[in-house]
Coordinates of C-alpha atoms in Angstrom, one line a residue:
M441 CA 0.0 0.0 0.0
L442 CA 2.8 2.5 0.9
S443 CA 4.9 1.6 -2.1
R444 CA 1.8 2.2 -4.4
R445 CA 1.2 5.6 -2.8
L446 CA 4.9 6.6 -3.1
S447 CA 4.9 5.5 -6.7
E448 CA 1.8 7.6 -7.5
M449 CA 3.4 10.6 -5.9
V450 CA 6.6 10.1 -7.9
E451 CA 4.5 9.7 -11.1
N452 CA 2.6 12.9 -10.3
D453 CA 5.9 14.8 -9.7
L454 CA 5.2 15.4 -6.0
L455 CA 8.2 13.3 -4.8
E456 CA 11.5 12.4 -6.3
R457 CA 13.0 8.9 -5.7
V458 CA 16.7 9.2 -4.8
P459 CA 18.8 6.1 -4.4
I460 CA 20.7 6.0 -1.0
K461 CA 22.0 2.4 -0.9
E462 CA 22.7 -0.1 -3.8
N463 CA 22.7 -3.5 -2.2
P464 CA 19.9 -3.9 -1.3
S465 CA 18.4 -1.1 -3.2
R466 CA 17.1 1.6 -0.8
Y467 CA 15.6 5.0 -1.7
N468 CA 14.8 8.3 -0.1
Y469 CA 11.7 10.2 -1.2
V470 CA 12.2 14.0 -1.3
P471 CA 9.8 16.8 -2.2
T472 CA 9.9 18.2 -5.6
P473 CA 9.6 22.0 -6.3
K474 CA 6.0 21.4 -7.1
T475 CA 5.4 20.0 -3.6
K476 CA 7.6 22.7 -1.9
E477 CA 5.2 25.3 -3.3
L478 CA 2.5 23.7 -1.0
A479 CA 4.4 24.8 2.0
V480 CA 2.7 28.2 2.1
L481 CA -0.7 26.5 2.0
V482 CA 0.1 23.9 4.6
S483 CA 1.9 26.4 7.0
S484 CA -1.1 28.8 6.6
L485 CA -3.5 26.0 7.6
I486 CA -1.2 25.2 10.6
V487 CA -1.0 28.8 11.8
W488 CA -4.8 29.2 11.3
G489 CA -5.5 26.0 13.4
E490 CA -3.2 27.2 16.2
K491 CA -4.9 30.5 16.3
W492 CA -8.5 29.4 16.2
Y493 CA -8.2 26.1 18.0
P494 CA -5.5 26.5 20.5
H495 CA -4.3 23.9 22.9
A496 CA -4.4 24.8 26.7
K497 CA -0.7 23.9 27.0
G498 CA 0.4 26.1 24.0
S499 CA 1.4 25.5 20.4
R500 CA 1.3 21.9 19.1
I501 CA 3.6 22.9 16.2
E502 CA 5.7 26.0 15.4
L503 CA 7.0 27.2 12.1
L504 CA 10.6 28.5 12.8
E505 CA 13.4 29.7 10.6
T506 CA 16.0 27.0 10.8
S507 CA 19.1 29.2 11.1
S508 CA 17.8 31.7 13.7
G509 CA 15.0 29.9 15.4
S510 CA 12.7 32.9 14.8
P511 CA 9.0 32.3 14.3
V512 CA 7.9 32.6 10.6
E513 CA 4.4 33.5 9.5
P514 CA 3.0 32.9 6.0
R515 CA 1.9 36.1 4.3
M516 CA 0.3 37.2 1.0
V517 CA 2.6 39.5 -1.0
A518 CA 1.6 41.8 -3.9
T519 CA 3.7 40.6 -6.8
K520 CA 4.9 44.0 -8.3
A521 CA 5.2 46.0 -5.1
Q522 CA 6.6 43.1 -3.0
K523 CA 4.5 44.3 0.0
V524 CA 2.4 42.3 2.4
V525 CA -1.3 42.6 1.7
S526 CA -4.5 41.7 3.5
I527 CA -7.2 39.5 1.9
D528 CA -9.5 42.6 2.4
D529 CA -7.3 44.4 -0.2
C530 CA -7.6 41.6 -2.7
S531 CA -10.1 40.7 -5.4
F532 CA -10.8 37.3 -7.1
L533 CA -11.5 38.0 -10.8
P534 CA -12.0 35.8 -13.8
G535 CA -8.7 34.9 -15.5
P536 CA -8.0 34.4 -19.2
A537 CA -9.0 30.7 -19.0
A538 CA -12.3 31.3 -17.1
P539 CA -15.4 30.2 -18.9
P540 CA -17.5 32.9 -20.5
K541 CA -20.1 34.5 -18.3
Q542 CA -23.5 32.8 -18.8
P543 CA -26.5 35.1 -19.3
K544 CA -29.1 35.0 -16.5

Protein backbone atom coordinates (compact mmCIF):
# COMPACT_ATOMS: atom_id res chain seq x y z
CA MET A 1 0.00 0.00 0.00
CA LEU A 2 2.76 2.47 0.95
CA SER A 3 4.87 1.62 -2.09
CA ARG A 4 1.85 2.16 -4.36
CA ARG A 5 1.21 5.59 -2.80
CA LEU A 6 4.88 6.57 -3.09
CA SER A 7 4.91 5.45 -6.74
CA GLU A 8 1.82 7.55 -7.46
CA MET A 9 3.43 10.60 -5.83
CA VAL A 10 6.58 10.07 -7.93
CA GLU A 11 4.45 9.70 -11.09
CA ASN A 12 2.63 12.94 -10.26
CA ASP A 13 5.91 14.80 -9.65
CA LEU A 14 5.22 15.34 -5.96
CA LEU A 15 8.21 13.31 -4.77
CA GLU A 16 11.55 12.40 -6.30
CA ARG A 17 12.96 8.91 -5.70
CA VAL A 18 16.66 9.21 -4.80
CA PRO A 19 18.85 6.11 -4.35
CA ILE A 20 20.66 6.02 -1.00
CA LYS A 21 21.96 2.44 -0.98
CA GLU A 22 22.72 -0.06 -3.77
CA ASN A 23 22.71 -3.50 -2.21
CA PRO A 24 19.91 -3.99 -1.29
CA SER A 25 18.35 -1.07 -3.17
CA ARG A 26 17.08 1.63 -0.84
CA TYR A 27 15.58 4.98 -1.71
CA ASN A 28 14.81 8.28 -0.09
CA TYR A 29 11.75 10.23 -1.24
CA VAL A 30 12.27 13.99 -1.33
CA PRO A 31 9.79 16.76 -2.14
CA THR A 32 9.92 18.25 -5.63
CA PRO A 33 9.64 22.00 -6.31
CA LYS A 34 5.95 21.36 -7.08
CA THR A 35 5.45 19.98 -3.57
CA LYS A 36 7.56 22.66 -1.90
CA GLU A 37 5.17 25.29 -3.28
CA LEU A 38 2.48 23.73 -1.05
CA ALA A 39 4.47 24.78 2.02
CA VAL A 40 2.75 28.17 2.10
CA LEU A 41 -0.67 26.53 2.00
CA VAL A 42 0.16 23.92 4.64
CA SER A 43 1.87 26.40 6.95
CA SER A 44 -1.09 28.79 6.60
CA LEU A 45 -3.45 26.01 7.68
CA ILE A 46 -1.22 25.19 10.66
CA VAL A 47 -1.06 28.84 11.79
CA TRP A 48 -4.83 29.18 11.33
CA GLY A 49 -5.49 26.04 13.38
CA GLU A 50 -3.18 27.16 16.18
CA LYS A 51 -4.92 30.55 16.32
CA TRP A 52 -8.55 29.40 16.19
CA TYR A 53 -8.21 26.02 17.94
CA PRO A 54 -5.46 26.59 20.51
CA HIS A 55 -4.36 23.92 22.94
CA ALA A 56 -4.43 24.78 26.65
CA LYS A 57 -0.73 23.90 26.96
CA GLY A 58 0.36 26.08 24.02
CA SER A 59 1.37 25.46 20.42
CA ARG A 60 1.29 21.92 19.09
CA ILE A 61 3.57 22.86 16.21
CA GLU A 62 5.64 25.95 15.43
CA LEU A 63 7.06 27.21 12.15
CA LEU A 64 10.59 28.50 12.77
CA GLU A 65 13.41 29.71 10.58
CA THR A 66 16.03 26.97 10.79
CA SER A 67 19.11 29.20 11.09
CA SER A 68 17.79 31.68 13.69
CA GLY A 69 14.96 29.84 15.41
CA SER A 70 12.74 32.89 14.84
CA PRO A 71 9.01 32.34 14.27
CA VAL A 72 7.86 32.56 10.65
CA GLU A 73 4.38 33.56 9.46
CA PRO A 74 2.99 32.88 5.99
CA ARG A 75 1.91 36.09 4.24
CA MET A 76 0.33 37.21 0.99
CA VAL A 77 2.61 39.49 -0.99
CA ALA A 78 1.65 41.78 -3.88
CA THR A 79 3.78 40.57 -6.79
CA LYS A 80 4.87 43.91 -8.27
CA ALA A 81 5.18 46.00 -5.11
CA GLN A 82 6.56 43.14 -2.99
CA LYS A 83 4.50 44.30 -0.01
CA VAL A 84 2.39 42.28 2.41
CA VAL A 85 -1.34 42.64 1.70
CA SER A 86 -4.51 41.68 3.53
CA ILE A 87 -7.22 39.54 1.95
CA ASP A 88 -9.46 42.61 2.40
CA ASP A 89 -7.28 44.37 -0.18
CA CYS A 90 -7.56 41.57 -2.76
CA SER A 91 -10.12 40.66 -5.41
CA PHE A 92 -10.81 37.33 -7.09
CA LEU A 93 -11.52 38.04 -10.77
CA PRO A 94 -11.98 35.77 -13.80
CA GLY A 95 -8.70 34.95 -15.51
CA PRO A 96 -8.00 34.41 -19.20
CA ALA A 97 -9.00 30.72 -19.00
CA ALA A 98 -12.27 31.36 -17.13
CA PRO A 99 -15.39 30.17 -18.92
CA PRO A 100 -17.52 32.90 -20.53
CA LYS A 101 -20.13 34.48 -18.29
CA GLN A 102 -23.53 32.82 -18.74
CA PRO A 103 -26.54 35.11 -19.34
CA LYS A 104 -29.12 35.06 -16.53
